[in-house]
PDB file of C-alpha atoms and ligand atoms in Angstrom:
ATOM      1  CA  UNK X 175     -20.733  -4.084  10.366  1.00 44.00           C
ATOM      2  CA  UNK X 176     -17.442  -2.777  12.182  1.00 46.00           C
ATOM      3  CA  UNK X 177     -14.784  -0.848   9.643  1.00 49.00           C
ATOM      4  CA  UNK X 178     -17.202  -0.860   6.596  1.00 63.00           C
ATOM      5  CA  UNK X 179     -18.223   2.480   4.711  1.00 67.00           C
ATOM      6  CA  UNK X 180     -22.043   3.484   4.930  1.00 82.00           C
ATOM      7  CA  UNK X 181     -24.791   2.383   2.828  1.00 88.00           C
ATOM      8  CA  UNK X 182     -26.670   5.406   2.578  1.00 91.00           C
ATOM      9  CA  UNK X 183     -24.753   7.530   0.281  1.00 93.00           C
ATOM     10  CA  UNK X 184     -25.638   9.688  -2.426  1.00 95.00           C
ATOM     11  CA  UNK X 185     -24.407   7.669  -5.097  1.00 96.00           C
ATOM     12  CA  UNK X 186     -26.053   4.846  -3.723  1.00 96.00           C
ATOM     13  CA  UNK X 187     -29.042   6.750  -3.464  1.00 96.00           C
ATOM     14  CA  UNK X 188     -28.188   8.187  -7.073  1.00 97.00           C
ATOM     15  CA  UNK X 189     -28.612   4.768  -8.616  1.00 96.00           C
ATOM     16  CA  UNK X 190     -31.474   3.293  -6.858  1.00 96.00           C
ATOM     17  CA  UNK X 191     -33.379   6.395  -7.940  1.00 97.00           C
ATOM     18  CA  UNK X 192     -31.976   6.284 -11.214  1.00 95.00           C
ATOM     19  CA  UNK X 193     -32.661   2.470 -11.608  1.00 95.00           C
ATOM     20  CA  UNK X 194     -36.519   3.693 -10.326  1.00 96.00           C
ATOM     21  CA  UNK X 195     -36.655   6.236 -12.986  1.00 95.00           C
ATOM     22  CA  UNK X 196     -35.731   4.112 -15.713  1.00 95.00           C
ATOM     23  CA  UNK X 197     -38.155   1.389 -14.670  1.00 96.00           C
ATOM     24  CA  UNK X 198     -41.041   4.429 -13.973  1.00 96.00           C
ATOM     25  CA  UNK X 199     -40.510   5.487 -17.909  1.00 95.00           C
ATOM     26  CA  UNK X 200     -40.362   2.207 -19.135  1.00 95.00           C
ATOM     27  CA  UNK X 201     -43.383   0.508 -16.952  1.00 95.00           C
ATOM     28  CA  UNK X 202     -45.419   3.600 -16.320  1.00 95.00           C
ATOM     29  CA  UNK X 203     -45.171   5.584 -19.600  1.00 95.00           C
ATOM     30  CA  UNK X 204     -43.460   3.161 -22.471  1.00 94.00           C
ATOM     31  CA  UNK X 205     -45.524  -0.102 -22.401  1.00 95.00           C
ATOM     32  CA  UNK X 206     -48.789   1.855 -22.075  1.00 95.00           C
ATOM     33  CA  UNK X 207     -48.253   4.072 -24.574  1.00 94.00           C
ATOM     34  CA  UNK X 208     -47.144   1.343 -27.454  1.00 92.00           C
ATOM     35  CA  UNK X 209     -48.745  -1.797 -26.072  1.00 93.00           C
ATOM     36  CA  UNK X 210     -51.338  -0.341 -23.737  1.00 92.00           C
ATOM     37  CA  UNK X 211     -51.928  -2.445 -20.203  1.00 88.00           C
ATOM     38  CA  UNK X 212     -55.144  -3.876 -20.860  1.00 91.00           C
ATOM     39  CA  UNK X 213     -53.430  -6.080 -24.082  1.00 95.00           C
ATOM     40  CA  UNK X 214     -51.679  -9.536 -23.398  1.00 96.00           C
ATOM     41  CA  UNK X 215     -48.192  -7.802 -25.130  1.00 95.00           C
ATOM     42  CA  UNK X 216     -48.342  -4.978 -22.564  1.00 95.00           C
ATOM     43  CA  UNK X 217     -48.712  -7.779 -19.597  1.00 96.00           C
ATOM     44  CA  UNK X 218     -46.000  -9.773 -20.533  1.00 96.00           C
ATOM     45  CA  UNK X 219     -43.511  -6.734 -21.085  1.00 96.00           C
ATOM     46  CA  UNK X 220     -44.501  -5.437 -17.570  1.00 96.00           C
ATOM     47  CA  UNK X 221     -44.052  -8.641 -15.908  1.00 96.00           C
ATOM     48  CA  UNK X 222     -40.558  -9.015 -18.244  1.00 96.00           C
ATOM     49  CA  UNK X 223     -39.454  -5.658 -17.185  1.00 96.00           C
ATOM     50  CA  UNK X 224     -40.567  -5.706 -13.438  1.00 97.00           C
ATOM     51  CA  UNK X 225     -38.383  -9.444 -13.263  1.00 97.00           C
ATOM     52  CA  UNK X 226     -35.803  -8.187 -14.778  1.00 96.00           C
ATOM     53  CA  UNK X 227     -35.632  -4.521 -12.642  1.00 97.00           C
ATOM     54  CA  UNK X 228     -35.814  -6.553  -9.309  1.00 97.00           C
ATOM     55  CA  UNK X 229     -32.951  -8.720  -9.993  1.00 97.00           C
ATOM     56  CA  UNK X 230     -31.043  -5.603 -10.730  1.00 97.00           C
ATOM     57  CA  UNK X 231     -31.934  -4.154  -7.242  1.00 97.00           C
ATOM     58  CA  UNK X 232     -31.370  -7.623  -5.523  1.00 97.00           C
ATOM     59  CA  UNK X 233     -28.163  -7.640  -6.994  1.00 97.00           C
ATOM     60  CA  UNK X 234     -27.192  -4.479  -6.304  1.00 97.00           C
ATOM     61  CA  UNK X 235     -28.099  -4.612  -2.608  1.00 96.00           C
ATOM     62  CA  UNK X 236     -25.972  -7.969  -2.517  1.00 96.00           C
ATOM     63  CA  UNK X 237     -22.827  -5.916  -4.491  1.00 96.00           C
ATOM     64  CA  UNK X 238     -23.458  -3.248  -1.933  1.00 96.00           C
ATOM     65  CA  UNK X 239     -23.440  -5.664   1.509  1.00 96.00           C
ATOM     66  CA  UNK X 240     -21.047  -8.341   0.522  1.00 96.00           C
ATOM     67  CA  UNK X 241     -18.142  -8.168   2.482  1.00 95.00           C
ATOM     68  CA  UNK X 242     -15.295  -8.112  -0.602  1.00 96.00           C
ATOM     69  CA  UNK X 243     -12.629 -10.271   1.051  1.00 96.00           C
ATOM     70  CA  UNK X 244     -10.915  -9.745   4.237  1.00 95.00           C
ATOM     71  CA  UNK X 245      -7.323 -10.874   5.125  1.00 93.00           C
ATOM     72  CA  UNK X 246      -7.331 -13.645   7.352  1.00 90.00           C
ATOM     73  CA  UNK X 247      -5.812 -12.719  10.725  1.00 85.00           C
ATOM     74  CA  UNK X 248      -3.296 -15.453  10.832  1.00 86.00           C
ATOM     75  CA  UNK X 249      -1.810 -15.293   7.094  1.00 88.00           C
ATOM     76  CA  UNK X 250       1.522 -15.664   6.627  1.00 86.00           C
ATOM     77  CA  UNK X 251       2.448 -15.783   2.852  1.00 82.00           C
ATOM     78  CA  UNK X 252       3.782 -19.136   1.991  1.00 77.00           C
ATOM     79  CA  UNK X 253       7.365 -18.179  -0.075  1.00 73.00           C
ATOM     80  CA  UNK X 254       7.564 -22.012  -0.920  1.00 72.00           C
ATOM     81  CA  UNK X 255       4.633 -21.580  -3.328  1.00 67.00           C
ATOM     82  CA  UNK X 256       6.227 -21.753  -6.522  1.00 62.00           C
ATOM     83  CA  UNK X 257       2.870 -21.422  -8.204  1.00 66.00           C
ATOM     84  CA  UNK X 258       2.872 -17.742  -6.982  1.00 66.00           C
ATOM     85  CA  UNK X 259       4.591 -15.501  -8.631  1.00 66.00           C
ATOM     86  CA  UNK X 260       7.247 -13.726  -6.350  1.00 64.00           C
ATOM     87  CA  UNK X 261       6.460 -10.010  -6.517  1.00 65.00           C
ATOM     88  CA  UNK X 262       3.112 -11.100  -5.885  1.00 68.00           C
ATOM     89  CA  UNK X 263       4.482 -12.411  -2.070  1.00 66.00           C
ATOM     90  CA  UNK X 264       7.882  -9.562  -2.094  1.00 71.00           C
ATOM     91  CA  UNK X 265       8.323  -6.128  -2.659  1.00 71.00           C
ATOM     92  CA  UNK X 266      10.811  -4.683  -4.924  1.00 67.00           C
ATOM     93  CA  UNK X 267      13.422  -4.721  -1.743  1.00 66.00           C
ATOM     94  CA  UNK X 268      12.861  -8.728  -1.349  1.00 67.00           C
ATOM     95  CA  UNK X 269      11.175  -8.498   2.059  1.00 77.00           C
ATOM     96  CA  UNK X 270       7.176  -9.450   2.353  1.00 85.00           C
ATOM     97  CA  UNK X 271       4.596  -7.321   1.214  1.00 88.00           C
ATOM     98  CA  UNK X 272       2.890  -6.178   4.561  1.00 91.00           C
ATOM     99  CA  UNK X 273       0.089  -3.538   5.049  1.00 93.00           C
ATOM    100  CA  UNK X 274       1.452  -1.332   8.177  1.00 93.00           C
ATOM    101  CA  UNK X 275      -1.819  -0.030   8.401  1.00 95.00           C
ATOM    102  CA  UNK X 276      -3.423  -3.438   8.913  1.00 93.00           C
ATOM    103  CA  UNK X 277      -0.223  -4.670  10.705  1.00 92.00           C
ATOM    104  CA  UNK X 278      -0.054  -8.246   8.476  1.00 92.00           C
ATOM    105  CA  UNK X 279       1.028  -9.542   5.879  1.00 92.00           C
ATOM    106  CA  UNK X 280      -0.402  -9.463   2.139  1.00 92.00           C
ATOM    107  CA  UNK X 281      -1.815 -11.913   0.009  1.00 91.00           C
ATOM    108  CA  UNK X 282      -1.250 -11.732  -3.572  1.00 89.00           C
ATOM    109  CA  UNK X 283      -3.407  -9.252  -4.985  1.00 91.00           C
ATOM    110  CA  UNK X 284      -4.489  -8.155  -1.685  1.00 94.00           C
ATOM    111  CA  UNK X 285      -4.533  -4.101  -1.539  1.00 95.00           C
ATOM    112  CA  UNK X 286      -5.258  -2.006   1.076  1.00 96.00           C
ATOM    113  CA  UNK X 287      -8.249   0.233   0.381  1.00 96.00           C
ATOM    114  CA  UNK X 288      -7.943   3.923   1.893  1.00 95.00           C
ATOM    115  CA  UNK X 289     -11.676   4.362   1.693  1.00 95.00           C
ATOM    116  CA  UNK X 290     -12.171   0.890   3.420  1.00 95.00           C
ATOM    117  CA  UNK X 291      -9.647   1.347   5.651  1.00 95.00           C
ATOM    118  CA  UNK X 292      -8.578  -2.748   5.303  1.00 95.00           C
ATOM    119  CA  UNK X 293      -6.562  -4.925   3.075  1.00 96.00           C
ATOM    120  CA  UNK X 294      -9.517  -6.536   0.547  1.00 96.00           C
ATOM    121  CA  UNK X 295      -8.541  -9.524  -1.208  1.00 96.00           C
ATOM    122  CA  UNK X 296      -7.844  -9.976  -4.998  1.00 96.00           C
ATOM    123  CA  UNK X 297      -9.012  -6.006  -4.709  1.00 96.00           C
ATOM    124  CA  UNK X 298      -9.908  -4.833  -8.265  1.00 96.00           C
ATOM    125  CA  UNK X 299     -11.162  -1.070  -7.278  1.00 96.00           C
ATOM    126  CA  UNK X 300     -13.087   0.556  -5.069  1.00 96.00           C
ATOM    127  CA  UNK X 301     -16.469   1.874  -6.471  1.00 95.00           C
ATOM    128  CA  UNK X 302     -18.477   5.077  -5.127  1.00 95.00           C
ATOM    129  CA  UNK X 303     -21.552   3.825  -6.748  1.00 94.00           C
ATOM    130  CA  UNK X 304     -21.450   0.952  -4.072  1.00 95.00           C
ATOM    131  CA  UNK X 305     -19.639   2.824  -1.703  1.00 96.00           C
ATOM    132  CA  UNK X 306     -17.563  -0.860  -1.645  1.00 96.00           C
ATOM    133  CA  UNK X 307     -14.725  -2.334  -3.043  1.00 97.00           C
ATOM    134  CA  UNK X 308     -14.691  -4.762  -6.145  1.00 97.00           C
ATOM    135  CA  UNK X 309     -12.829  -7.917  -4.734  1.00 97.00           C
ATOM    136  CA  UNK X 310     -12.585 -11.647  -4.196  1.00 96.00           C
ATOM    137  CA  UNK X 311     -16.214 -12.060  -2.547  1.00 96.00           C
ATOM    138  CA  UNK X 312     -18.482  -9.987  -4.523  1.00 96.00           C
ATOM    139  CA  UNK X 313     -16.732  -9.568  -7.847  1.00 96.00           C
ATOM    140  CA  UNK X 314     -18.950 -12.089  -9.371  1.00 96.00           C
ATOM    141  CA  UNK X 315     -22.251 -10.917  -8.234  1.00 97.00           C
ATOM    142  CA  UNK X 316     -20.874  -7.233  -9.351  1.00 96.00           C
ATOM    143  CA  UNK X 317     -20.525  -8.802 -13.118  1.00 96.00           C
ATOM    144  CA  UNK X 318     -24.361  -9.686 -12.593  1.00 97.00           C
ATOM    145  CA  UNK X 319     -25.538  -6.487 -11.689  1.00 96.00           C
ATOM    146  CA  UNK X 320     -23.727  -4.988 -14.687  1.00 95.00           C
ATOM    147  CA  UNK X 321     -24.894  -7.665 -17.090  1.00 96.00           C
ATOM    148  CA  UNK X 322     -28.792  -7.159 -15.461  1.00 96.00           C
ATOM    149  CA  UNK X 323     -28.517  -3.582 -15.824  1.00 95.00           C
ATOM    150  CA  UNK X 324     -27.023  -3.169 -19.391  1.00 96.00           C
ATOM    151  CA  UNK X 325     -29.556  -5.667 -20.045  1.00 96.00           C
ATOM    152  CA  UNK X 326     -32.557  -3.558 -18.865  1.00 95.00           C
ATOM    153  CA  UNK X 327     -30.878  -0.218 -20.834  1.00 93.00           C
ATOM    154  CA  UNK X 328     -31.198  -1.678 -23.356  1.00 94.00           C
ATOM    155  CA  UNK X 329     -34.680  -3.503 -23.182  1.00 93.00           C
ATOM    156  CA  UNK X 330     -35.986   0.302 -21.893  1.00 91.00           C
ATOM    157  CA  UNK X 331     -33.834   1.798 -25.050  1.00 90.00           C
ATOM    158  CA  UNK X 332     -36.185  -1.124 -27.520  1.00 89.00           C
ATOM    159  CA  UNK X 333     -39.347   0.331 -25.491  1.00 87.00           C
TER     160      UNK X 333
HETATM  161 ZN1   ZN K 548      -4.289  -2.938   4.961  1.00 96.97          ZN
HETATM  162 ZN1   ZN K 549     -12.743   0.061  -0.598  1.00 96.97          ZN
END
């Protein structure tokens, strides 16, 4: 995709060998060693584990692909909106907030990402992990991935 950062990154790589690591211990070496394999208990915690590991790739990937939120080409901030707060739509000076960079103007809590080099929407941060920004379109699916993972820490920290 045009003016979008790599996937292949170290970080990126970091994690999806660190989320293989974790899953190696916990699969390979944990469940045998206090359930053993051939026992129903040691099944059911690999198949529990193994669930639970892909949905933590799948949503990574997704966290890592999703566009975060581009600027529509034809916005022009609507000043009548008295449901938006002003310095939101105007810089300190009173004139629009517009990205020279992008050449258009902002939306509220649109910022421009350096790394990116766009405006994202409703941008929260930009994350090296997912060599992506945090914003409007895949803020919700990054809240997954953080919930899946802390979830399998801490199932891997029980085993
Ligand atoms: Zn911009
Ligand atoms: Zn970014």
């Amino acid at each position: 995709m045009a003016g979008r950062p790599g996937y292949v990154t170290l970080p990126i790589i970091s994690v999806l060998a660190a989320i293989g690591y974790v899953y190696y211990t916990a699969v390979f070496l944990a469940i045998p060693a206090w359930l053993g394999l051939a026992t129903a208990a040691g099944v059911a915690n690999v198949a529990a584990y193994t669930t639970l590991a892909l949905a933590c790739v799948a949503a990574y990937g997704l966290v890592v692909t999703r566009d975060p939120g581009r600027v529509p080409p034809a916005f022009v901030p609507d000043v009548e909106d008295a449901e938006t707060p002003l310095h939101e739509i105007k810089r300190k000076g009173g004139d629009l907030r517009y990205c020279q960079k992008c050449s258009h103007y902002k939306p509220p809590r649109a910022h421009h990402c350096r790394v990116c080099k766009r405006c994202i929407l409703k941008m929260d941060h930009h994350c090296i992990w997912i060599n992506n920004c945090v914003g409007h379109e895949n803020y919700k699916i990054f809240l997954v991935f953080v919930l899946y993972a802390a979830t399998a820490s801490f199932y891997s920290l029980v085993l």
